[in-house]
Amino acid sequence: MEPLFAILVGLFFAAAIYLMLSKFSIRIMLGIAVLGNAVNLLLLTAGRLTREVPPIIAANLDTLPNGAANPLPQALILTAIVISFSFLAFLLVLTYRAYQDIGTDNTDEMRVAEPVDPPLPPMGY
């Protein structure tokens, strides 16, 4: 099962990089979302995929029993999902405002907002 997840993680990373290399901001945003999901799946796969024993420590033990699922990757993934959702919401608002102001989501056409001949920085103070 884990080799299947390793291939799936590789496909997610490839799709994310392909989308982030686009010149359209919507595709870049979707690539960042897919990259976050790829990292979450990578953490889940690295934490062993087991269904045998839940990660509960019995009253007479000090550590988890053998074969128990590791709860740390699950906690990290839950935190990463919340952070990536808020980051995606921020990017969505930022992309929408840029589209409203400039009228395009093409990053090459967004360069029109840059000055043609910017002034040089001061040489000294």
PDB file of C-alpha atoms in Angstrom:
ATOM      1  CA  MET A   1       0.000   0.000   0.000  1.00  0.00           C
ATOM      2  CA  GLU A   2       2.808   2.441   0.790  1.00  0.00           C
ATOM      3  CA  PRO A   3       4.430   2.198  -2.695  1.00  0.00           C
ATOM      4  CA  LEU A   4       1.067   3.223  -4.152  1.00  0.00           C
ATOM      5  CA  PHE A   5       0.998   6.260  -1.890  1.00  0.00           C
ATOM      6  CA  ALA A   6       4.604   7.094  -2.821  1.00  0.00           C
ATOM      7  CA  ILE A   7       3.632   7.123  -6.500  1.00  0.00           C
ATOM      8  CA  LEU A   8       0.576   9.240  -5.703  1.00  0.00           C
ATOM      9  CA  VAL A   9       2.733  11.723  -3.763  1.00  0.00           C
ATOM     10  CA  GLY A  10       5.088  11.962  -6.747  1.00  0.00           C
ATOM     11  CA  LEU A  11       2.166  12.614  -9.085  1.00  0.00           C
ATOM     12  CA  PHE A  12       0.826  15.305  -6.752  1.00  0.00           C
ATOM     13  CA  PHE A  13       4.228  17.000  -6.597  1.00  0.00           C
ATOM     14  CA  ALA A  14       4.584  16.832 -10.397  1.00  0.00           C
ATOM     15  CA  ALA A  15       1.117  18.296 -10.933  1.00  0.00           C
ATOM     16  CA  ALA A  16       1.780  21.031  -8.369  1.00  0.00           C
ATOM     17  CA  ILE A  17       5.064  22.058  -9.968  1.00  0.00           C
ATOM     18  CA  TYR A  18       3.454  22.043 -13.413  1.00  0.00           C
ATOM     19  CA  LEU A  19       0.626  24.278 -12.216  1.00  0.00           C
ATOM     20  CA  MET A  20       2.926  26.651 -10.331  1.00  0.00           C
ATOM     21  CA  LEU A  21       5.084  27.193 -13.426  1.00  0.00           C
ATOM     22  CA  SER A  22       2.066  28.586 -15.278  1.00  0.00           C
ATOM     23  CA  LYS A  23       1.715  32.291 -15.963  1.00  0.00           C
ATOM     24  CA  PHE A  24      -1.899  32.452 -14.796  1.00  0.00           C
ATOM     25  CA  SER A  25      -2.402  33.285 -11.136  1.00  0.00           C
ATOM     26  CA  ILE A  26      -5.400  30.946 -10.728  1.00  0.00           C
ATOM     27  CA  ARG A  27      -3.281  27.976 -11.833  1.00  0.00           C
ATOM     28  CA  ILE A  28      -0.481  29.072  -9.517  1.00  0.00           C
ATOM     29  CA  MET A  29      -2.951  29.174  -6.640  1.00  0.00           C
ATOM     30  CA  LEU A  30      -4.284  25.703  -7.485  1.00  0.00           C
ATOM     31  CA  GLY A  31      -0.699  24.436  -7.701  1.00  0.00           C
ATOM     32  CA  ILE A  32      -0.014  25.707  -4.191  1.00  0.00           C
ATOM     33  CA  ALA A  33      -3.150  23.911  -2.947  1.00  0.00           C
ATOM     34  CA  VAL A  34      -2.097  20.645  -4.619  1.00  0.00           C
ATOM     35  CA  LEU A  35       1.423  21.063  -3.195  1.00  0.00           C
ATOM     36  CA  GLY A  36      -0.024  21.368   0.305  1.00  0.00           C
ATOM     37  CA  ASN A  37      -2.031  18.186  -0.214  1.00  0.00           C
ATOM     38  CA  ALA A  38       1.069  16.397  -1.521  1.00  0.00           C
ATOM     39  CA  VAL A  39       3.037  17.349   1.573  1.00  0.00           C
ATOM     40  CA  ASN A  40       0.175  16.194   3.818  1.00  0.00           C
ATOM     41  CA  LEU A  41       0.025  12.837   2.045  1.00  0.00           C
ATOM     42  CA  LEU A  42       3.808  12.532   2.289  1.00  0.00           C
ATOM     43  CA  LEU A  43       3.655  13.091   6.055  1.00  0.00           C
ATOM     44  CA  LEU A  44       0.863  10.550   6.390  1.00  0.00           C
ATOM     45  CA  THR A  45       2.801   7.958   4.395  1.00  0.00           C
ATOM     46  CA  ALA A  46       5.999   8.618   6.346  1.00  0.00           C
ATOM     47  CA  GLY A  47       4.132   8.024   9.612  1.00  0.00           C
ATOM     48  CA  ARG A  48       3.286   4.416   8.625  1.00  0.00           C
ATOM     49  CA  LEU A  49      -0.128   3.437   7.383  1.00  0.00           C
ATOM     50  CA  THR A  50      -1.585   1.073   9.959  1.00  0.00           C
ATOM     51  CA  ARG A  51      -5.115   0.259  11.042  1.00  0.00           C
ATOM     52  CA  GLU A  52      -4.313  -2.382  13.616  1.00  0.00           C
ATOM     53  CA  VAL A  53      -4.006  -0.623  16.971  1.00  0.00           C
ATOM     54  CA  PRO A  54      -5.252   2.899  17.796  1.00  0.00           C
ATOM     55  CA  PRO A  55      -2.677   5.242  19.378  1.00  0.00           C
ATOM     56  CA  ILE A  56      -3.987   4.885  22.939  1.00  0.00           C
ATOM     57  CA  ILE A  57      -1.677   4.103  25.858  1.00  0.00           C
ATOM     58  CA  ALA A  58      -3.196   1.556  28.238  1.00  0.00           C
ATOM     59  CA  ALA A  59      -3.299   2.216  31.977  1.00  0.00           C
ATOM     60  CA  ASN A  60      -0.530  -0.269  32.797  1.00  0.00           C
ATOM     61  CA  LEU A  61       1.900   0.816  30.017  1.00  0.00           C
ATOM     62  CA  ASP A  62       4.269   3.771  29.626  1.00  0.00           C
ATOM     63  CA  THR A  63       4.564   3.739  25.826  1.00  0.00           C
ATOM     64  CA  LEU A  64       2.460   2.896  22.815  1.00  0.00           C
ATOM     65  CA  PRO A  65       2.094  -0.822  22.055  1.00  0.00           C
ATOM     66  CA  ASN A  66       3.911  -2.254  19.031  1.00  0.00           C
ATOM     67  CA  GLY A  67       2.048  -1.775  15.776  1.00  0.00           C
ATOM     68  CA  ALA A  68       0.158   1.296  16.981  1.00  0.00           C
ATOM     69  CA  ALA A  69      -0.416   4.191  14.633  1.00  0.00           C
ATOM     70  CA  ASN A  70       1.852   7.176  15.181  1.00  0.00           C
ATOM     71  CA  PRO A  71      -0.308  10.153  16.270  1.00  0.00           C
ATOM     72  CA  LEU A  72       2.332  12.818  15.578  1.00  0.00           C
ATOM     73  CA  PRO A  73       2.000  12.854  11.738  1.00  0.00           C
ATOM     74  CA  GLN A  74      -1.768  12.967  12.119  1.00  0.00           C
ATOM     75  CA  ALA A  75      -1.534  16.018  14.389  1.00  0.00           C
ATOM     76  CA  LEU A  76       0.929  17.701  12.019  1.00  0.00           C
ATOM     77  CA  ILE A  77      -1.350  17.049   9.058  1.00  0.00           C
ATOM     78  CA  LEU A  78      -4.371  18.466  10.866  1.00  0.00           C
ATOM     79  CA  THR A  79      -2.437  21.639  11.660  1.00  0.00           C
ATOM     80  CA  ALA A  80      -1.157  21.858   8.077  1.00  0.00           C
ATOM     81  CA  ILE A  81      -4.678  21.518   6.675  1.00  0.00           C
ATOM     82  CA  VAL A  82      -5.891  24.485   8.738  1.00  0.00           C
ATOM     83  CA  ILE A  83      -2.904  26.632   7.796  1.00  0.00           C
ATOM     84  CA  SER A  84      -3.081  25.747   4.086  1.00  0.00           C
ATOM     85  CA  PHE A  85      -6.824  26.486   4.008  1.00  0.00           C
ATOM     86  CA  SER A  86      -6.294  29.950   5.483  1.00  0.00           C
ATOM     87  CA  PHE A  87      -3.385  30.594   3.108  1.00  0.00           C
ATOM     88  CA  LEU A  88      -5.514  29.476   0.158  1.00  0.00           C
ATOM     89  CA  ALA A  89      -8.335  31.808   1.259  1.00  0.00           C
ATOM     90  CA  PHE A  90      -5.829  34.686   1.427  1.00  0.00           C
ATOM     91  CA  LEU A  91      -4.486  33.856  -2.047  1.00  0.00           C
ATOM     92  CA  LEU A  92      -8.013  33.655  -3.424  1.00  0.00           C
ATOM     93  CA  VAL A  93      -8.846  37.146  -2.140  1.00  0.00           C
ATOM     94  CA  LEU A  94      -5.503  38.501  -3.364  1.00  0.00           C
ATOM     95  CA  THR A  95      -6.018  37.010  -6.830  1.00  0.00           C
ATOM     96  CA  TYR A  96      -9.571  38.321  -7.030  1.00  0.00           C
ATOM     97  CA  ARG A  97      -8.487  41.850  -6.060  1.00  0.00           C
ATOM     98  CA  ALA A  98      -5.652  41.766  -8.587  1.00  0.00           C
ATOM     99  CA  TYR A  99      -8.112  40.664 -11.254  1.00  0.00           C
ATOM    100  CA  GLN A 100     -10.491  43.483 -10.308  1.00  0.00           C
ATOM    101  CA  ASP A 101      -7.788  46.152 -10.441  1.00  0.00           C
ATOM    102  CA  ILE A 102      -5.813  44.985 -13.485  1.00  0.00           C
ATOM    103  CA  GLY A 103      -8.475  43.033 -15.413  1.00  0.00           C
ATOM    104  CA  THR A 104      -6.381  39.924 -16.034  1.00  0.00           C
ATOM    105  CA  ASP A 105      -4.888  36.966 -14.198  1.00  0.00           C
ATOM    106  CA  ASN A 106      -1.975  36.620 -16.624  1.00  0.00           C
ATOM    107  CA  THR A 107       1.226  37.501 -14.784  1.00  0.00           C
ATOM    108  CA  ASP A 108       2.908  38.725 -17.971  1.00  0.00           C
ATOM    109  CA  GLU A 109       0.150  41.277 -18.488  1.00  0.00           C
ATOM    110  CA  MET A 110       0.351  42.309 -14.833  1.00  0.00           C
ATOM    111  CA  ARG A 111       3.757  43.802 -15.578  1.00  0.00           C
ATOM    112  CA  VAL A 112       1.930  46.760 -17.139  1.00  0.00           C
ATOM    113  CA  ALA A 113       1.489  48.060 -13.591  1.00  0.00           C
ATOM    114  CA  GLU A 114       5.280  48.256 -13.140  1.00  0.00           C
ATOM    115  CA  PRO A 115       7.015  51.514 -14.065  1.00  0.00           C
ATOM    116  CA  VAL A 116       8.872  51.433 -17.375  1.00  0.00           C
ATOM    117  CA  ASP A 117      11.931  53.355 -16.207  1.00  0.00           C
ATOM    118  CA  PRO A 118      12.100  53.166 -12.424  1.00  0.00           C
ATOM    119  CA  PRO A 119      14.305  55.735 -10.702  1.00  0.00           C
ATOM    120  CA  LEU A 120      17.621  54.566  -9.356  1.00  0.00           C
ATOM    121  CA  PRO A 121      17.983  54.138  -5.599  1.00  0.00           C
ATOM    122  CA  PRO A 122      19.851  56.884  -3.765  1.00  0.00           C
ATOM    123  CA  MET A 123      23.624  56.530  -3.844  1.00  0.00           C
ATOM    124  CA  GLY A 124      24.088  57.771  -0.289  1.00  0.00           C
ATOM    125  CA  TYR A 125      22.381  59.486   2.583  1.00  0.00           C
TER     126      TYR A 125
END
